[in-house]
């Protein structure tokens, strides 16, 4: 009994939440989560189909991955990232690692370990946008190096600022040798 209590404590304090899903996609078990670990209130999923709380744009990919898990051996693990509904119209990005233990005691289902990756996804989005901005500025710089006319250079700079930073209004003021604009 002490060993069983120890394993239950591991589950309770794990940064992942664990679910067991049957072959028809119904959640049979869901672990509890420690309040200091999870960044959202986890819905009670037992008795629901796993698809009910997945963002509509992610359902087909998750369905496909679930079918792949059902066809796999217990030695294989499938990783899937998707948005999970945690409140009314509120979603968090999660990563699930699923293994097929159907017909294998004591699990007899698809064992799914899921963790919140929302912060990571937001950082990835920010970095992708930043990389795009840097690339656009590099292209603008290359175009500026190839121009010799002041007016053309101003137009290239304005276009580059507008494209890279999505400015609605941009301007360049030039002056001649005597300082007049």
PDB file of N, CA and C in Angstrom, residues 17 19 21 25 27 43 45 48-66 80-87 89-96 98 112 114:
ATOM      1  N   UNK A  17      -0.092  16.095 -16.828  1.00  0.00           N
ATOM      2  CA  UNK A  17      -1.281  15.395 -16.368  1.00  0.00           C
ATOM      3  C   UNK A  17      -1.453  14.179 -17.255  1.00  0.00           C
ATOM      4  N   UNK A  19      -3.734  11.014 -18.782  1.00  0.00           N
ATOM      5  CA  UNK A  19      -5.059  10.503 -19.105  1.00  0.00           C
ATOM      6  C   UNK A  19      -4.897   9.116 -19.724  1.00  0.00           C
ATOM      7  N   UNK A  21      -7.117   6.833 -22.409  1.00  0.00           N
ATOM      8  CA  UNK A  21      -8.204   6.952 -23.384  1.00  0.00           C
ATOM      9  C   UNK A  21      -8.450   5.576 -23.999  1.00  0.00           C
ATOM     10  N   UNK A  25     -11.888   6.678 -28.085  1.00  0.00           N
ATOM     11  CA  UNK A  25     -11.548   8.076 -27.842  1.00  0.00           C
ATOM     12  C   UNK A  25     -12.161   8.661 -26.574  1.00  0.00           C
ATOM     13  N   UNK A  27     -12.181   9.367 -22.594  1.00  0.00           N
ATOM     14  CA  UNK A  27     -11.235   9.448 -21.485  1.00  0.00           C
ATOM     15  C   UNK A  27     -11.750   8.579 -20.341  1.00  0.00           C
ATOM     16  N   UNK A  43     -10.096  21.066 -16.939  1.00  0.00           N
ATOM     17  CA  UNK A  43     -11.470  20.552 -16.969  1.00  0.00           C
ATOM     18  C   UNK A  43     -11.484  19.084 -16.566  1.00  0.00           C
ATOM     19  N   UNK A  45     -12.264  15.667 -17.580  1.00  0.00           N
ATOM     20  CA  UNK A  45     -12.381  15.067 -18.903  1.00  0.00           C
ATOM     21  C   UNK A  45     -12.949  13.647 -18.892  1.00  0.00           C
ATOM     22  N   UNK A  48     -15.683  12.020 -21.295  1.00  0.00           N
ATOM     23  CA  UNK A  48     -15.802  12.821 -22.517  1.00  0.00           C
ATOM     24  C   UNK A  48     -14.892  12.224 -23.593  1.00  0.00           C
ATOM     25  N   UNK A  49     -15.188  12.534 -24.844  1.00  0.00           N
ATOM     26  CA  UNK A  49     -14.255  12.145 -25.899  1.00  0.00           C
ATOM     27  C   UNK A  49     -13.113  13.141 -25.878  1.00  0.00           C
ATOM     28  N   UNK A  50     -11.926  12.663 -26.204  1.00  0.00           N
ATOM     29  CA  UNK A  50     -10.752  13.536 -26.158  1.00  0.00           C
ATOM     30  C   UNK A  50     -10.895  14.732 -27.094  1.00  0.00           C
ATOM     31  N   UNK A  51     -11.685  14.601 -28.158  1.00  0.00           N
ATOM     32  CA  UNK A  51     -11.821  15.657 -29.159  1.00  0.00           C
ATOM     33  C   UNK A  51     -12.632  16.864 -28.682  1.00  0.00           C
ATOM     34  N   UNK A  52     -13.516  16.662 -27.711  1.00  0.00           N
ATOM     35  CA  UNK A  52     -14.456  17.709 -27.309  1.00  0.00           C
ATOM     36  C   UNK A  52     -13.788  19.021 -26.929  1.00  0.00           C
ATOM     37  N   UNK A  53     -12.599  18.957 -26.333  1.00  0.00           N
ATOM     38  CA  UNK A  53     -11.962  20.163 -25.815  1.00  0.00           C
ATOM     39  C   UNK A  53     -10.734  20.569 -26.616  1.00  0.00           C
ATOM     40  N   UNK A  54     -10.610  20.038 -27.814  1.00  0.00           N
ATOM     41  CA  UNK A  54      -9.495  20.398 -28.691  1.00  0.00           C
ATOM     42  C   UNK A  54      -9.956  21.485 -29.654  1.00  0.00           C
ATOM     43  N   UNK A  55      -9.100  22.459 -29.884  1.00  0.00           N
ATOM     44  CA  UNK A  55      -9.422  23.557 -30.795  1.00  0.00           C
ATOM     45  C   UNK A  55      -9.824  22.978 -32.158  1.00  0.00           C
ATOM     46  N   UNK A  56     -10.897  23.507 -32.757  1.00  0.00           N
ATOM     47  CA  UNK A  56     -11.379  22.965 -34.042  1.00  0.00           C
ATOM     48  C   UNK A  56     -10.296  22.895 -35.124  1.00  0.00           C
ATOM     49  N   UNK A  57      -9.380  23.854 -35.154  1.00  0.00           N
ATOM     50  CA  UNK A  57      -8.327  23.848 -36.172  1.00  0.00           C
ATOM     51  C   UNK A  57      -7.304  22.735 -35.961  1.00  0.00           C
ATOM     52  N   UNK A  58      -7.260  22.149 -34.768  1.00  0.00           N
ATOM     53  CA  UNK A  58      -6.271  21.115 -34.455  1.00  0.00           C
ATOM     54  C   UNK A  58      -6.860  19.705 -34.458  1.00  0.00           C
ATOM     55  N   UNK A  59      -8.167  19.583 -34.517  1.00  0.00           N
ATOM     56  CA  UNK A  59      -8.828  18.283 -34.340  1.00  0.00           C
ATOM     57  C   UNK A  59      -8.404  17.239 -35.372  1.00  0.00           C
ATOM     58  N   UNK A  60      -8.342  17.608 -36.627  1.00  0.00           N
ATOM     59  CA  UNK A  60      -8.014  16.625 -37.664  1.00  0.00           C
ATOM     60  C   UNK A  60      -6.604  16.064 -37.459  1.00  0.00           C
ATOM     61  N   UNK A  61      -5.646  16.929 -37.117  1.00  0.00           N
ATOM     62  CA  UNK A  61      -4.274  16.478 -36.880  1.00  0.00           C
ATOM     63  C   UNK A  61      -4.213  15.560 -35.657  1.00  0.00           C
ATOM     64  N   UNK A  62      -4.937  15.922 -34.586  1.00  0.00           N
ATOM     65  CA  UNK A  62      -4.950  15.096 -33.378  1.00  0.00           C
ATOM     66  C   UNK A  62      -5.626  13.750 -33.666  1.00  0.00           C
ATOM     67  N   UNK A  63      -6.719  13.784 -34.440  1.00  0.00           N
ATOM     68  CA  UNK A  63      -7.418  12.548 -34.832  1.00  0.00           C
ATOM     69  C   UNK A  63      -6.462  11.615 -35.586  1.00  0.00           C
ATOM     70  N   UNK A  64      -5.724  12.184 -36.514  1.00  0.00           N
ATOM     71  CA  UNK A  64      -4.775  11.412 -37.313  1.00  0.00           C
ATOM     72  C   UNK A  64      -3.690  10.801 -36.421  1.00  0.00           C
ATOM     73  N   UNK A  65      -3.164  11.593 -35.487  1.00  0.00           N
ATOM     74  CA  UNK A  65      -2.149  11.081 -34.577  1.00  0.00           C
ATOM     75  C   UNK A  65      -2.716  10.002 -33.661  1.00  0.00           C
ATOM     76  N   UNK A  66      -3.980  10.147 -33.234  1.00  0.00           N
ATOM     77  CA  UNK A  66      -4.605   9.132 -32.380  1.00  0.00           C
ATOM     78  C   UNK A  66      -4.741   7.813 -33.140  1.00  0.00           C
ATOM     79  N   UNK A  80       2.256  15.052 -29.961  1.00  0.00           N
ATOM     80  CA  UNK A  80       1.328  15.934 -30.670  1.00  0.00           C
ATOM     81  C   UNK A  80       1.203  17.254 -29.913  1.00  0.00           C
ATOM     82  N   UNK A  81       1.238  18.365 -30.643  1.00  0.00           N
ATOM     83  CA  UNK A  81       0.994  19.681 -30.049  1.00  0.00           C
ATOM     84  C   UNK A  81      -0.351  20.174 -30.546  1.00  0.00           C
ATOM     85  N   UNK A  82      -1.167  20.701 -29.630  1.00  0.00           N
ATOM     86  CA  UNK A  82      -2.487  21.214 -29.995  1.00  0.00           C
ATOM     87  C   UNK A  82      -2.980  22.160 -28.913  1.00  0.00           C
ATOM     88  N   UNK A  83      -4.082  22.840 -29.220  1.00  0.00           N
ATOM     89  CA  UNK A  83      -4.694  23.749 -28.252  1.00  0.00           C
ATOM     90  C   UNK A  83      -5.836  23.033 -27.542  1.00  0.00           C
ATOM     91  N   UNK A  84      -5.801  23.097 -26.213  1.00  0.00           N
ATOM     92  CA  UNK A  84      -6.793  22.449 -25.364  1.00  0.00           C
ATOM     93  C   UNK A  84      -7.648  23.524 -24.706  1.00  0.00           C
ATOM     94  N   UNK A  85      -8.962  23.346 -24.765  1.00  0.00           N
ATOM     95  CA  UNK A  85      -9.861  24.321 -24.150  1.00  0.00           C
ATOM     96  C   UNK A  85      -9.798  24.158 -22.637  1.00  0.00           C
ATOM     97  N   UNK A  86      -9.505  25.260 -21.949  1.00  0.00           N
ATOM     98  CA  UNK A  86      -9.398  25.232 -20.492  1.00  0.00           C
ATOM     99  C   UNK A  86     -10.490  26.073 -19.836  1.00  0.00           C
ATOM    100  N   UNK A  87     -11.209  26.823 -20.622  1.00  0.00           N
ATOM    101  CA  UNK A  87     -12.325  27.642 -20.148  1.00  0.00           C
ATOM    102  C   UNK A  87     -13.189  27.951 -21.346  1.00  0.00           C
ATOM    103  N   UNK A  89     -14.108  29.228 -24.416  1.00  0.00           N
ATOM    104  CA  UNK A  89     -13.379  29.862 -25.528  1.00  0.00           C
ATOM    105  C   UNK A  89     -11.940  30.233 -25.163  1.00  0.00           C
ATOM    106  N   UNK A  90     -11.380  29.661 -24.097  1.00  0.00           N
ATOM    107  CA  UNK A  90      -9.993  29.917 -23.713  1.00  0.00           C
ATOM    108  C   UNK A  90      -9.188  28.647 -23.954  1.00  0.00           C
ATOM    109  N   UNK A  91      -8.109  28.781 -24.710  1.00  0.00           N
ATOM    110  CA  UNK A  91      -7.288  27.630 -25.068  1.00  0.00           C
ATOM    111  C   UNK A  91      -5.858  27.835 -24.594  1.00  0.00           C
ATOM    112  N   UNK A  92      -5.190  26.725 -24.267  1.00  0.00           N
ATOM    113  CA  UNK A  92      -3.771  26.703 -23.937  1.00  0.00           C
ATOM    114  C   UNK A  92      -3.116  25.686 -24.864  1.00  0.00           C
ATOM    115  N   UNK A  93      -1.899  25.982 -25.291  1.00  0.00           N
ATOM    116  CA  UNK A  93      -1.142  25.030 -26.083  1.00  0.00           C
ATOM    117  C   UNK A  93      -0.620  23.941 -25.163  1.00  0.00           C
ATOM    118  N   UNK A  94      -0.758  22.694 -25.586  1.00  0.00           N
ATOM    119  CA  UNK A  94      -0.242  21.554 -24.830  1.00  0.00           C
ATOM    120  C   UNK A  94       0.520  20.634 -25.764  1.00  0.00           C
ATOM    121  N   UNK A  95       1.392  19.835 -25.162  1.00  0.00           N
ATOM    122  CA  UNK A  95       2.095  18.779 -25.879  1.00  0.00           C
ATOM    123  C   UNK A  95       1.708  17.472 -25.210  1.00  0.00           C
ATOM    124  N   UNK A  96       1.259  16.521 -26.002  1.00  0.00           N
ATOM    125  CA  UNK A  96       0.902  15.201 -25.476  1.00  0.00           C
ATOM    126  C   UNK A  96       1.822  14.152 -26.072  1.00  0.00           C
ATOM    127  N   UNK A  98       1.751  10.110 -26.402  1.00  0.00           N
ATOM    128  CA  UNK A  98       0.776   9.018 -26.292  1.00  0.00           C
ATOM    129  C   UNK A  98       1.414   7.682 -26.634  1.00  0.00           C
ATOM    130  N   UNK A 112      -1.656   8.837 -22.059  1.00  0.00           N
ATOM    131  CA  UNK A 112      -1.292  10.136 -22.608  1.00  0.00           C
ATOM    132  C   UNK A 112      -0.752  11.021 -21.483  1.00  0.00           C
ATOM    133  N   UNK A 114       0.455  14.797 -20.767  1.00  0.00           N
ATOM    134  CA  UNK A 114       0.244  16.105 -21.398  1.00  0.00           C
ATOM    135  C   UNK A 114       0.805  17.205 -20.509  1.00  0.00           C
TER     136      UNK A 114
END
